Short mmCIF file of C-alpha atoms and ligand atoms in Angstrom, two decimals:
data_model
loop_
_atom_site.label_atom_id
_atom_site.label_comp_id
_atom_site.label_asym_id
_atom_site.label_seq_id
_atom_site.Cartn_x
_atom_site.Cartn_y
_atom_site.Cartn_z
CA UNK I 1 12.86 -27.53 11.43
CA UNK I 2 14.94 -24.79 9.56
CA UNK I 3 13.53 -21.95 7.74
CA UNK I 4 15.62 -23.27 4.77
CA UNK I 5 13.96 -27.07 4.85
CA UNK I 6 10.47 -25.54 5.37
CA UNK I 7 10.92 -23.29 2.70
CA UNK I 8 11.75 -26.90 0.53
CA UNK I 9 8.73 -28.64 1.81
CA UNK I 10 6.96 -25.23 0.74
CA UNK I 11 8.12 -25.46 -2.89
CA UNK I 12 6.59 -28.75 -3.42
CA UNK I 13 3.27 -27.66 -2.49
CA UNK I 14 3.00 -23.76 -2.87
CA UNK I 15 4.09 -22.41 -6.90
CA UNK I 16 7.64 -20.86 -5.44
CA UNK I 17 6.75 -21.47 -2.08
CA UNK I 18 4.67 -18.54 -1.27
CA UNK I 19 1.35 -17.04 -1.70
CA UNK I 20 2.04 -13.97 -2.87
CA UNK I 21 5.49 -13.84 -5.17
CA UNK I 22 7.45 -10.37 -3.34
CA UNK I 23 7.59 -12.85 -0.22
CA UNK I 24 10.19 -14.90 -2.43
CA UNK I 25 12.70 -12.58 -1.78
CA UNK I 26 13.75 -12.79 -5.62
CA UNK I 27 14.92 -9.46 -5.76
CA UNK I 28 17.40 -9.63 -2.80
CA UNK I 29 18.21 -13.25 -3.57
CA UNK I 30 18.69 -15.66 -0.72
CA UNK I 31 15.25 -17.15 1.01
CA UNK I 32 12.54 -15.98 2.98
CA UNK I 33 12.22 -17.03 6.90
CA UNK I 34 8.97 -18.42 8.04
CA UNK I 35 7.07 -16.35 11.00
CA UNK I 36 6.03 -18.28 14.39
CA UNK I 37 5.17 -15.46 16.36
CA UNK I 38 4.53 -11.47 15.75
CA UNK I 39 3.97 -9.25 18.73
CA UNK I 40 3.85 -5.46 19.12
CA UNK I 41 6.89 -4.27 16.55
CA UNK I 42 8.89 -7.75 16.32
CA UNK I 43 8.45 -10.84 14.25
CA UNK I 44 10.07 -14.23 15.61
CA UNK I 45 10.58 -16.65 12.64
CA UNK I 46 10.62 -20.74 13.20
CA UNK I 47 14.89 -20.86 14.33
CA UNK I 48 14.06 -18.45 16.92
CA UNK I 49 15.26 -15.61 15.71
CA UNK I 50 13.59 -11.94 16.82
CA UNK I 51 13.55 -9.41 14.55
CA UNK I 52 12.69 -5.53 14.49
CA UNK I 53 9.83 -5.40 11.78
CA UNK I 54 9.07 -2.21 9.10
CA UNK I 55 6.97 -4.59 6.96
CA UNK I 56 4.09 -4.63 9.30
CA UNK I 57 2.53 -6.96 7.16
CA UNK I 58 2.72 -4.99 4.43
CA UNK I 59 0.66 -1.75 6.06
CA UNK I 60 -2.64 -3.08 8.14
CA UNK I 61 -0.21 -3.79 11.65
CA UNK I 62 -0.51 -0.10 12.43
CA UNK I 63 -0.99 -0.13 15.89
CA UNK I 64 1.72 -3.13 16.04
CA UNK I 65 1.12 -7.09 15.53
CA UNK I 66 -1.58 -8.36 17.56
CA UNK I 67 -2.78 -5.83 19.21
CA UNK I 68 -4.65 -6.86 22.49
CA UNK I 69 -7.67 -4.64 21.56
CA UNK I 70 -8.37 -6.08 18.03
CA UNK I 71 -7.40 -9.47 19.65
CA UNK I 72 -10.44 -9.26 21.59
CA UNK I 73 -12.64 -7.63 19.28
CA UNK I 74 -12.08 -10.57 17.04
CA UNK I 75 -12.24 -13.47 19.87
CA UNK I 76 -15.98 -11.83 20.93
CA UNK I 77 -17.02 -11.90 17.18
CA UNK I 78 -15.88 -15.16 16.53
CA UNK I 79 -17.83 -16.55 19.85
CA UNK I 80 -20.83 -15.05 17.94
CA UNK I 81 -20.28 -17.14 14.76
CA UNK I 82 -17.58 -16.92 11.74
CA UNK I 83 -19.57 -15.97 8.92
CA UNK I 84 -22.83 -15.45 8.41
CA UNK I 85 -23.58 -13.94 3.93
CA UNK I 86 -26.12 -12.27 5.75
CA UNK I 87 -26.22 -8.73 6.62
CA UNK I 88 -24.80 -8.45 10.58
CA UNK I 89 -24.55 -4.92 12.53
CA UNK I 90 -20.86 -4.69 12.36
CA UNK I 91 -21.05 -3.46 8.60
CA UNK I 92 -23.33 -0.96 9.36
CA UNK I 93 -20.91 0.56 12.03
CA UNK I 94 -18.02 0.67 10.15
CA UNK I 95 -19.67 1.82 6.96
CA UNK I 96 -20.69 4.79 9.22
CA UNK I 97 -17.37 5.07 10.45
CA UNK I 98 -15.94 5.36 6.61
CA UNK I 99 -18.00 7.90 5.29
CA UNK I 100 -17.76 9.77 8.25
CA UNK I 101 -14.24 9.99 8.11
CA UNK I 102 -13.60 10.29 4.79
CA UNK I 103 -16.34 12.58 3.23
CA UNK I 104 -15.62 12.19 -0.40
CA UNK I 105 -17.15 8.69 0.27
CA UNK I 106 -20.81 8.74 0.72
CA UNK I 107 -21.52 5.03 0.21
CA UNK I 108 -19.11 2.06 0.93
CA UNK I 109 -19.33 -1.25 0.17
CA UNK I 110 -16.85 -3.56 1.77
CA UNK I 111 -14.55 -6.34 0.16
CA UNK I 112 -11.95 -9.20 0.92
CA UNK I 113 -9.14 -7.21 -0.66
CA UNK I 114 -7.09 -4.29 -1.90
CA UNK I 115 -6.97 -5.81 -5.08
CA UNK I 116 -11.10 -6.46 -5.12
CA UNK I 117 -11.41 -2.70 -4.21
CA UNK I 118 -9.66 -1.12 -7.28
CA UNK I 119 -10.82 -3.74 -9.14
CA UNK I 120 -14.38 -2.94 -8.51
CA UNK I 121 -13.82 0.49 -8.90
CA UNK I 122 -12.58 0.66 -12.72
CA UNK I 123 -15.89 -1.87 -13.09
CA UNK I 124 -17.81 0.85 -11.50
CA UNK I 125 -15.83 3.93 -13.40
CA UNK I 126 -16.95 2.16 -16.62
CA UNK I 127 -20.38 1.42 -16.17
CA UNK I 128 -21.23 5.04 -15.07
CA UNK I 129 -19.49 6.55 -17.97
CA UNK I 130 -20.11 3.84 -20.14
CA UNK I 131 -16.56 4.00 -21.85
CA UNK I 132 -13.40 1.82 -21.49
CA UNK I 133 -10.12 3.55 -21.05
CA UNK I 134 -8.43 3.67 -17.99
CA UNK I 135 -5.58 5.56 -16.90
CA UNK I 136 -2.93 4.53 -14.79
CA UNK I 137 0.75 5.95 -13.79
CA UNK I 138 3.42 3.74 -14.44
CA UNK I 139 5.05 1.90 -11.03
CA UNK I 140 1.85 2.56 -9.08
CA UNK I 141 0.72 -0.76 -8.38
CA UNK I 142 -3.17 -1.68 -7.69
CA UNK I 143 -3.20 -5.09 -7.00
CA UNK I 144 -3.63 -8.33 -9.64
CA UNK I 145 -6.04 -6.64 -11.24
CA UNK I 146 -5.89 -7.85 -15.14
CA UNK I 147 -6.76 -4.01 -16.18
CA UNK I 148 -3.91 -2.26 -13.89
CA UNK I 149 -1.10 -4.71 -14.62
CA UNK I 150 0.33 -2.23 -16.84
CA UNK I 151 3.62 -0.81 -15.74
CA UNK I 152 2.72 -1.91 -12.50
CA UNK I 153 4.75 -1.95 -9.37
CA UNK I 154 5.62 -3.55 -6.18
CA UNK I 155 5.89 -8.30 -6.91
CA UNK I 156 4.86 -6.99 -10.97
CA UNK I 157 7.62 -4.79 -10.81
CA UNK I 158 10.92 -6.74 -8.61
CA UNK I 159 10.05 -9.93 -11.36
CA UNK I 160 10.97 -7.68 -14.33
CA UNK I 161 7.51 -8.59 -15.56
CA UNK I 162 5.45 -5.60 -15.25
CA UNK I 163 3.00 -6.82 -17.38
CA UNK I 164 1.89 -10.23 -16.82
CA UNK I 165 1.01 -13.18 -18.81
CA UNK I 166 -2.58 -14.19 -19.26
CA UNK I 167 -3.97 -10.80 -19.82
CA UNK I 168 -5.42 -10.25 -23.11
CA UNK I 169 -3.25 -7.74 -25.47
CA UNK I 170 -6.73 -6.63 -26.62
CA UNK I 171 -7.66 -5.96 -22.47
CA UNK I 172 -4.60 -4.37 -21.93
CA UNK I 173 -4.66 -1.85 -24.75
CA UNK I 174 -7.39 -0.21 -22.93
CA UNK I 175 -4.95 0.79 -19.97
CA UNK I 176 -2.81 4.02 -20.71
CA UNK I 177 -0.10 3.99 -18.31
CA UNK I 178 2.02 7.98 -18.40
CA UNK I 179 4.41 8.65 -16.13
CA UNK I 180 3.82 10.37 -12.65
CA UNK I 181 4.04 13.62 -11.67
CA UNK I 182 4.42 14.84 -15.39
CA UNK I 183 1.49 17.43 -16.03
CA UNK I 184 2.42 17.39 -19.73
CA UNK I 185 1.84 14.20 -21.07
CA UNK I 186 -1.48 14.15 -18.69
CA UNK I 187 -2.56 17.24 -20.55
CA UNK I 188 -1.76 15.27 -23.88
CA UNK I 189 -3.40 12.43 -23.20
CA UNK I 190 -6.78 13.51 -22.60
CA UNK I 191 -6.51 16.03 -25.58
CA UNK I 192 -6.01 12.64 -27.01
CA UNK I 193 -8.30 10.37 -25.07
CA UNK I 194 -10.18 13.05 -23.06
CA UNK I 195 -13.91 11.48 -24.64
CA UNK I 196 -13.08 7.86 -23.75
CA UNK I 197 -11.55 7.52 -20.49
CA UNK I 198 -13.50 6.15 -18.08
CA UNK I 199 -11.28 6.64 -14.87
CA UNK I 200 -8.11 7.99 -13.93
CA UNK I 201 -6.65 5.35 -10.76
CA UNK I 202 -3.41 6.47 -8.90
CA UNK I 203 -2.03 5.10 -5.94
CA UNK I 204 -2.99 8.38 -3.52
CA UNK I 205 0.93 8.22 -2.70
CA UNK I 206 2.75 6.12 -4.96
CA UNK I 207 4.65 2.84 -2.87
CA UNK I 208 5.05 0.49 -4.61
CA UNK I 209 8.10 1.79 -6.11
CA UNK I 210 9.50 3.34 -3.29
CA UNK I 211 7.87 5.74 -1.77
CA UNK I 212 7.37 9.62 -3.71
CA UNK I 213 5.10 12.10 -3.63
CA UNK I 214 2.89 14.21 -5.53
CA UNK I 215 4.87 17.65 -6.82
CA UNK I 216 2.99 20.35 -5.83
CA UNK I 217 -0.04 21.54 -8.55
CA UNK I 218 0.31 17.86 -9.86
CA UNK I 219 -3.00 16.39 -8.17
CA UNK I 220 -4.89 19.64 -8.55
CA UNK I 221 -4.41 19.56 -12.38
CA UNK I 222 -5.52 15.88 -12.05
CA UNK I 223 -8.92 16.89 -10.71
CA UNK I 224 -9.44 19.41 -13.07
CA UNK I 225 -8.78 17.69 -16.20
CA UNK I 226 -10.99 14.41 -15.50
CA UNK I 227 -13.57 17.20 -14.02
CA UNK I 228 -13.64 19.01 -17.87
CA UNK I 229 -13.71 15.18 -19.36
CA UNK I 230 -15.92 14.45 -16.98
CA UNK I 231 -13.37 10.98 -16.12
CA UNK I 232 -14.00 9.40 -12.58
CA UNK I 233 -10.89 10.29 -10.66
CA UNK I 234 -10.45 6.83 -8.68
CA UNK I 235 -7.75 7.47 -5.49
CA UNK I 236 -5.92 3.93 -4.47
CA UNK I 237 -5.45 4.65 -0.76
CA UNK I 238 -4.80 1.20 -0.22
CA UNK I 239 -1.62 1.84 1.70
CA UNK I 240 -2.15 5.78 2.77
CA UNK I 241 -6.01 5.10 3.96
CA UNK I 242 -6.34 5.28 7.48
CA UNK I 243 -2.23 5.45 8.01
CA UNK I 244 -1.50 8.96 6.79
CA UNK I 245 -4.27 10.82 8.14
CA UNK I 246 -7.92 9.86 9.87
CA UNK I 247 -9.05 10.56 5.89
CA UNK I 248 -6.26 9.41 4.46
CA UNK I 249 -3.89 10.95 1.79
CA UNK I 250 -7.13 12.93 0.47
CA UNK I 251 -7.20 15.14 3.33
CA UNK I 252 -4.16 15.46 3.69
CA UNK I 253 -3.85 16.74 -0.30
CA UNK I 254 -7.68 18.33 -0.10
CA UNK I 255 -8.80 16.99 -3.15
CA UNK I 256 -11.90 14.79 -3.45
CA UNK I 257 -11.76 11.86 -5.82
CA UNK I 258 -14.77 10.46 -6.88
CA UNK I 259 -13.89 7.04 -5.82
CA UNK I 260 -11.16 5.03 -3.32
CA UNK I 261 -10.19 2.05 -2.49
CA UNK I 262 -9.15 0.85 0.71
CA UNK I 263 -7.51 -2.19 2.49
CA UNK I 264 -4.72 -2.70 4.73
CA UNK I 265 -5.25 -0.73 7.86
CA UNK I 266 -9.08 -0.92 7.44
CA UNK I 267 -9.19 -4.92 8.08
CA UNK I 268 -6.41 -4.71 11.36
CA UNK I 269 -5.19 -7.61 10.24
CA UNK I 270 -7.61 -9.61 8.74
CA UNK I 271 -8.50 -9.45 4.72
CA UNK I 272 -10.40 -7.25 4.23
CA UNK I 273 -10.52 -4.47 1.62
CA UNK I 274 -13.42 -1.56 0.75
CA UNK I 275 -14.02 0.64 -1.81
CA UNK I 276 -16.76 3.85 -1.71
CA UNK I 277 -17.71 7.25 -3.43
CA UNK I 278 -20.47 9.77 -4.42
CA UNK I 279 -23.77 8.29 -4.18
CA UNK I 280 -25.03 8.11 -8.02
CA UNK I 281 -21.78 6.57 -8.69
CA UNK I 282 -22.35 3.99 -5.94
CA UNK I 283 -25.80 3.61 -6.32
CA UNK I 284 -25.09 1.80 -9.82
CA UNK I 285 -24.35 -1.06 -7.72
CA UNK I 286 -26.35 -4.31 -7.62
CA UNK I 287 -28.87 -4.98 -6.34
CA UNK I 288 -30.08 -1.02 -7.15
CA UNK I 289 -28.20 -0.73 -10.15
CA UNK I 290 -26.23 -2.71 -12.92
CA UNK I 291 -22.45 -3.22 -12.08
CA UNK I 292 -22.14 -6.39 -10.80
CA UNK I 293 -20.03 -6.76 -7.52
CA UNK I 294 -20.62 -9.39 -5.05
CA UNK I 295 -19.07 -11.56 -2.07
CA UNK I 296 -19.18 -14.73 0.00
CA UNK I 297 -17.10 -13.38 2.80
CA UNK I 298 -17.85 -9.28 2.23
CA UNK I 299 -18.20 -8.17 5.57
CA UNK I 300 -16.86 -10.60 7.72
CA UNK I 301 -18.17 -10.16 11.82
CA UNK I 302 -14.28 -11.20 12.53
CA UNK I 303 -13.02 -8.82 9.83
CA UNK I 304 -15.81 -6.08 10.55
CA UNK I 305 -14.76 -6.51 14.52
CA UNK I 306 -10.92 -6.07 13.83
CA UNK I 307 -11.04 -3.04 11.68
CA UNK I 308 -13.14 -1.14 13.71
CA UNK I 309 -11.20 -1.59 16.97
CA UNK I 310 -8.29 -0.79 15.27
CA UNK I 311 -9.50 2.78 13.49
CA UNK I 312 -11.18 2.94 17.19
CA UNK I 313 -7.99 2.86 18.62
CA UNK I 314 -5.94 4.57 16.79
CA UNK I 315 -8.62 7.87 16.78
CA UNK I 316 -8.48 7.51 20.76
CA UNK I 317 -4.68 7.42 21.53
CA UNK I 318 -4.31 9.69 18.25
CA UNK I 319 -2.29 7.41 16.76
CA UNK I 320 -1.67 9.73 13.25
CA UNK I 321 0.21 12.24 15.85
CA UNK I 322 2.31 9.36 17.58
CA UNK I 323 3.52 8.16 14.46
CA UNK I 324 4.46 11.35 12.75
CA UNK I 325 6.92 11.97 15.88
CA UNK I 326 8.35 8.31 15.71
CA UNK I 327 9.02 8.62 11.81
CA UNK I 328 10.67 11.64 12.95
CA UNK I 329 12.86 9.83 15.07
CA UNK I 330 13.79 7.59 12.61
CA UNK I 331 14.34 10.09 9.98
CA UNK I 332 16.47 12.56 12.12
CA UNK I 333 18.82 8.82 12.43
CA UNK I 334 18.27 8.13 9.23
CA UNK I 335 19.45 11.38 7.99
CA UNK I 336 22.67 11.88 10.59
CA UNK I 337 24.15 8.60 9.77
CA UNK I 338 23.77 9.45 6.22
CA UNK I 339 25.52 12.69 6.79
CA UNK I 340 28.32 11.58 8.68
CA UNK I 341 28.92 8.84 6.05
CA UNK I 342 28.69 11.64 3.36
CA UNK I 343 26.07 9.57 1.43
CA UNK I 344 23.28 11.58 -0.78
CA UNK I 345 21.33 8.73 -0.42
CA UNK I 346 17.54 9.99 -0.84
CA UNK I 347 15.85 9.56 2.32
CA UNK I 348 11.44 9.79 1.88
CA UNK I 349 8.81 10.13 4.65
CA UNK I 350 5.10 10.89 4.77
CA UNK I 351 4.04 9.91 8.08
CA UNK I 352 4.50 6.76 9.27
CA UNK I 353 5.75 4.99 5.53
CA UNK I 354 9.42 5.93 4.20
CA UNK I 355 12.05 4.93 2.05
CA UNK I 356 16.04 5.18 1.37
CA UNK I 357 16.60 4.92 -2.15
CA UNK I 358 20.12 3.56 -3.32
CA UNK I 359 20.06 6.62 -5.13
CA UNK I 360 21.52 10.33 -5.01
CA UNK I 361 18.90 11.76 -7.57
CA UNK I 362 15.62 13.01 -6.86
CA UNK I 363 13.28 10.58 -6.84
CA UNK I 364 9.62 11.85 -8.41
CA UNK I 365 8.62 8.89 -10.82
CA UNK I 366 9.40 5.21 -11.46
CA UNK I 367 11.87 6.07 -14.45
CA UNK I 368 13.60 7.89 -11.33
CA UNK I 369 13.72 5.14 -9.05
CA UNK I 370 14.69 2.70 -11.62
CA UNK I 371 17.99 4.42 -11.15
CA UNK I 372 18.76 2.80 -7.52
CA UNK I 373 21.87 0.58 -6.80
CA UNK I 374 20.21 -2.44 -6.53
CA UNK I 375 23.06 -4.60 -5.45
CA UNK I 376 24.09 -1.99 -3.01
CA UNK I 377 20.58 -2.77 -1.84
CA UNK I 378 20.37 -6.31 -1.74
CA UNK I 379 23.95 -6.07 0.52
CA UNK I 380 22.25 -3.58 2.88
CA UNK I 381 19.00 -5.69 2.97
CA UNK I 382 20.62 -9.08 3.83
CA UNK I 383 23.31 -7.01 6.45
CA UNK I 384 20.09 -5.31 8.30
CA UNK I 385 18.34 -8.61 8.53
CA UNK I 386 21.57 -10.52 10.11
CA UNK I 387 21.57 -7.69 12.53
CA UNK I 388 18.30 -8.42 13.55
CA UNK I 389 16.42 -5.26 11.68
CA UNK I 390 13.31 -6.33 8.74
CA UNK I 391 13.10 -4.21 5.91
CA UNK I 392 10.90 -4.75 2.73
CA UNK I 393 12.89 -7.54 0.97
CA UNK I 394 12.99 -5.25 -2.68
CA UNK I 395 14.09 -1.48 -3.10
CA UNK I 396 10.60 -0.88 -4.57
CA UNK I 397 8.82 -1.21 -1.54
CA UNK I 398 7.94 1.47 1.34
CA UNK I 399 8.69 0.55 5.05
CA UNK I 400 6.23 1.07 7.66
CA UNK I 401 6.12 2.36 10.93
CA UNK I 402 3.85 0.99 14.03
CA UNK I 403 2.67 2.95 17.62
CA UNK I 404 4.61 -0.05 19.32
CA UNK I 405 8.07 0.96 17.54
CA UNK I 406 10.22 2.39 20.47
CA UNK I 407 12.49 4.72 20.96
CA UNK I 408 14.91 1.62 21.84
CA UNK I 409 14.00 -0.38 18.54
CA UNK I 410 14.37 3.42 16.65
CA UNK I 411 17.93 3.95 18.32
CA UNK I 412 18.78 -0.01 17.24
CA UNK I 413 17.52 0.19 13.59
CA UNK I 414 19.67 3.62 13.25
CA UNK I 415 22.68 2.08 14.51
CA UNK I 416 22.23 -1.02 12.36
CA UNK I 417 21.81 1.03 9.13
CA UNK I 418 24.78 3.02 9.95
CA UNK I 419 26.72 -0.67 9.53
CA UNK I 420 25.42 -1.82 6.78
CA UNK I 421 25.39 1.42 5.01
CA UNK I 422 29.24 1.26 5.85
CA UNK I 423 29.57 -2.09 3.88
CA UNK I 424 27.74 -0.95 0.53
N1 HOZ F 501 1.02 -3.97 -1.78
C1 HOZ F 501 1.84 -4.95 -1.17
C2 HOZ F 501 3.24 -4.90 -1.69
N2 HOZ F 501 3.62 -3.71 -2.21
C3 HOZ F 501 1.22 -6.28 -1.29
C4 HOZ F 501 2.06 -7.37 -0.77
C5 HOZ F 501 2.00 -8.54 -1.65
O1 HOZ F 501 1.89 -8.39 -2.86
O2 HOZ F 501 2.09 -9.63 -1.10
#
């Protein structure tokens, strides 16, 4: 079997083939390869063929693909039974283990999904302010979440669709989607909107259009404005919990939102998402209170077990410091090859998550990263990935890092995107 006549056999059963459309590798054109194998920092697809991985699964692999310790943690909880929709220990632990590590959440309740967390939370950020406008920054990307599929990034984003079919007009008009980083037009719209919006969501650090920060100020003016509207400010650290810092992006940034969602890292692996905040906005919850939120499969043993070996393990071998000095590594590469080809090409980092935009302006908001050469892109993309080297398959995607990345797969990947730089 090929990847190319699986990948047929797929079509007829699964709409495009996949089960979640930025695995169709529309935007870089050609097909995807199916995985037989993932250990440590490689993938090994059906033909045989191993390659270096900065996908990691899209963000939970942190510690590297099957980790022996969340291997076992799993194989122990599933000797104990699959699933029980009854409370079991396990959620008890790691709802400790959440609030303890990031103290701007007091209660947590755990879900299947990133996309069940921020959903859940603009549920929430409405029924404790009882109003109905939510905003949102355009290319930050929450999830299939009919509310947030405004402007959205990452699969909304690569299909030219940004805002999907099936969702109401009269749903969507209560999403306000301004562009990031711009202080102005937030100050304008909540002297325009400041009485009805429920919640402000952002994606802690924008990636799902690339990878860019908050400007300095930015966030700081964001907590003050939905504090003097009193507006829930809901953090999306979907992608930056756990990975950027034991708190995630919030301590890194010191600002408390009043809500998060989390996924990814949290579930090592397995689906799992959460989302938590100040008590009297979590106790409006069912059963105490009246936003309705529930779930077969909320708090999984298997899931429970494999996200808290993996936070366990990366808090013992300090895994936030480890990766900080191998995305140095990469970046110091990254950046000499880019020098010596005299390419401005803009090179972004926070931790273990980066990304080279095809581009030699700044890059502090979607309209920015619009800009990128996207063919020069798709040429480097399809180049790395013949040299063995697994990159996000769209420019509007961030690359992750893993503790099993070596110095030998660091030197390789370097040396690989000094060729294919060379033939864009
Ligand atoms: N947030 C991920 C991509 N940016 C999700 C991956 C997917 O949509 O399959």
């Amino acid at each position: 079997m090929t990847n190319s006549s699986l990948f047929a056999e797929a079509k007829r059963f699964i709409p495009g083939g996949v089960n979640s459309p930025v695995r169709a590798f529309r935007n870089v054109g050609g097909e995807p390869f199916f995985v037989s194998r993932a250990k440590g920092s490689h993938l090994w697809d059906i033909e045989g063929r191993e390659l270096i991985d900065y996908v990691g699964t899209w963000g939970p692999a942190i510690l590297g693909h099957a980790p022996d310790v969340v291997v076992e943690a799993v194989r122990e909880a599933a000797m104990a039974g699959l699933s029980f929709g009854i409370p079991n220990p396990l959620e008890v632990e790691i709802a400790r283990l959440i609030c303890t590590w990031v103290p701007s959440v007091e209660k947590v309740r755990m879900v299947n999904s990133g996309t069940e967390a921020t959903m859940s939370c603009i549920r929430l950020a409405r029924g404790f302010t009882g109003r109905k406008l939510i905003v949102k920054f355009e290319g930050c990307y929450h999830g299939h979440v009919d509310s947030l599929l405004v402007k959205a990034g990452s699969g909304a984003l690569t299909h030219g669709a940004p805002d999907s079919a099936g969702i109401p007009p009269e749903l969507a008009q209560l999403t306000i989607a301004i562009p990031f980083n711009d202080p102005e037009r937030l100050a304008e719209t909540f002297q325009k909107f400041g009485q009805e919006i429920a919640g402000v969501i952002v994606e802690a650090v924008p990636a799902n259009a690339g990878l860019f920060l908050p400007r300095p100020g930015f966030y700081e003016e964001l907590r003050r404005l939905c504090d003097q509207h009193d507006t829930l400010l809901i953090f999306d650290e979907v992608m930056t919990g756990f990975r950027v810092a034991k708190g995630g992006y919030q301590e890194l940034a010191k600002i408390k939102p009043d809500l998060t969602a989390m996924g990814k890292v949290i579930g090592g692996g397995l689906p799992v998402g959460a989302f938590g905040g100040r008590n009297e906005i979590m106790n409006l919850l069912s059963p105490d209170g009246p936003v309705y939120q529930a779930g077969t499969l909320s708090g999984n043993p298997l899931a429970m077990a494999a996200g808290l070996a993996q936070l366990r393990e990366l808090e013992r071998v300090d895994g936030w410091g480890k990766l900080e000095h191998i995305g140095q590594q990469l970046e110091s590469g990254v950046r000499s090859v880019l020098g010596q080809l005299g390419r401005d090409y803009q090179f972004h980092r926070l931790g273990s998550m980066f990304c080279l935009f095809f581009t030699e302006k700044p890059v502090w908001s979607f309209a920015d990263a619009l800009q990128c050469d996207l063919t020069a892109f798709r040429k480097f993309f399809h180049g790395c990935l013949q040299r063995g080297v697994y990159f996000a398959p769209s420019q509007f995607e961030t690359g992750f890092l893993c503790l099993m990345h070596s110095a030998a797969d660091v030197d390789k990947t370097t040396d690989v995107i000094d060729r294919c730089l060379r033939l864009v």
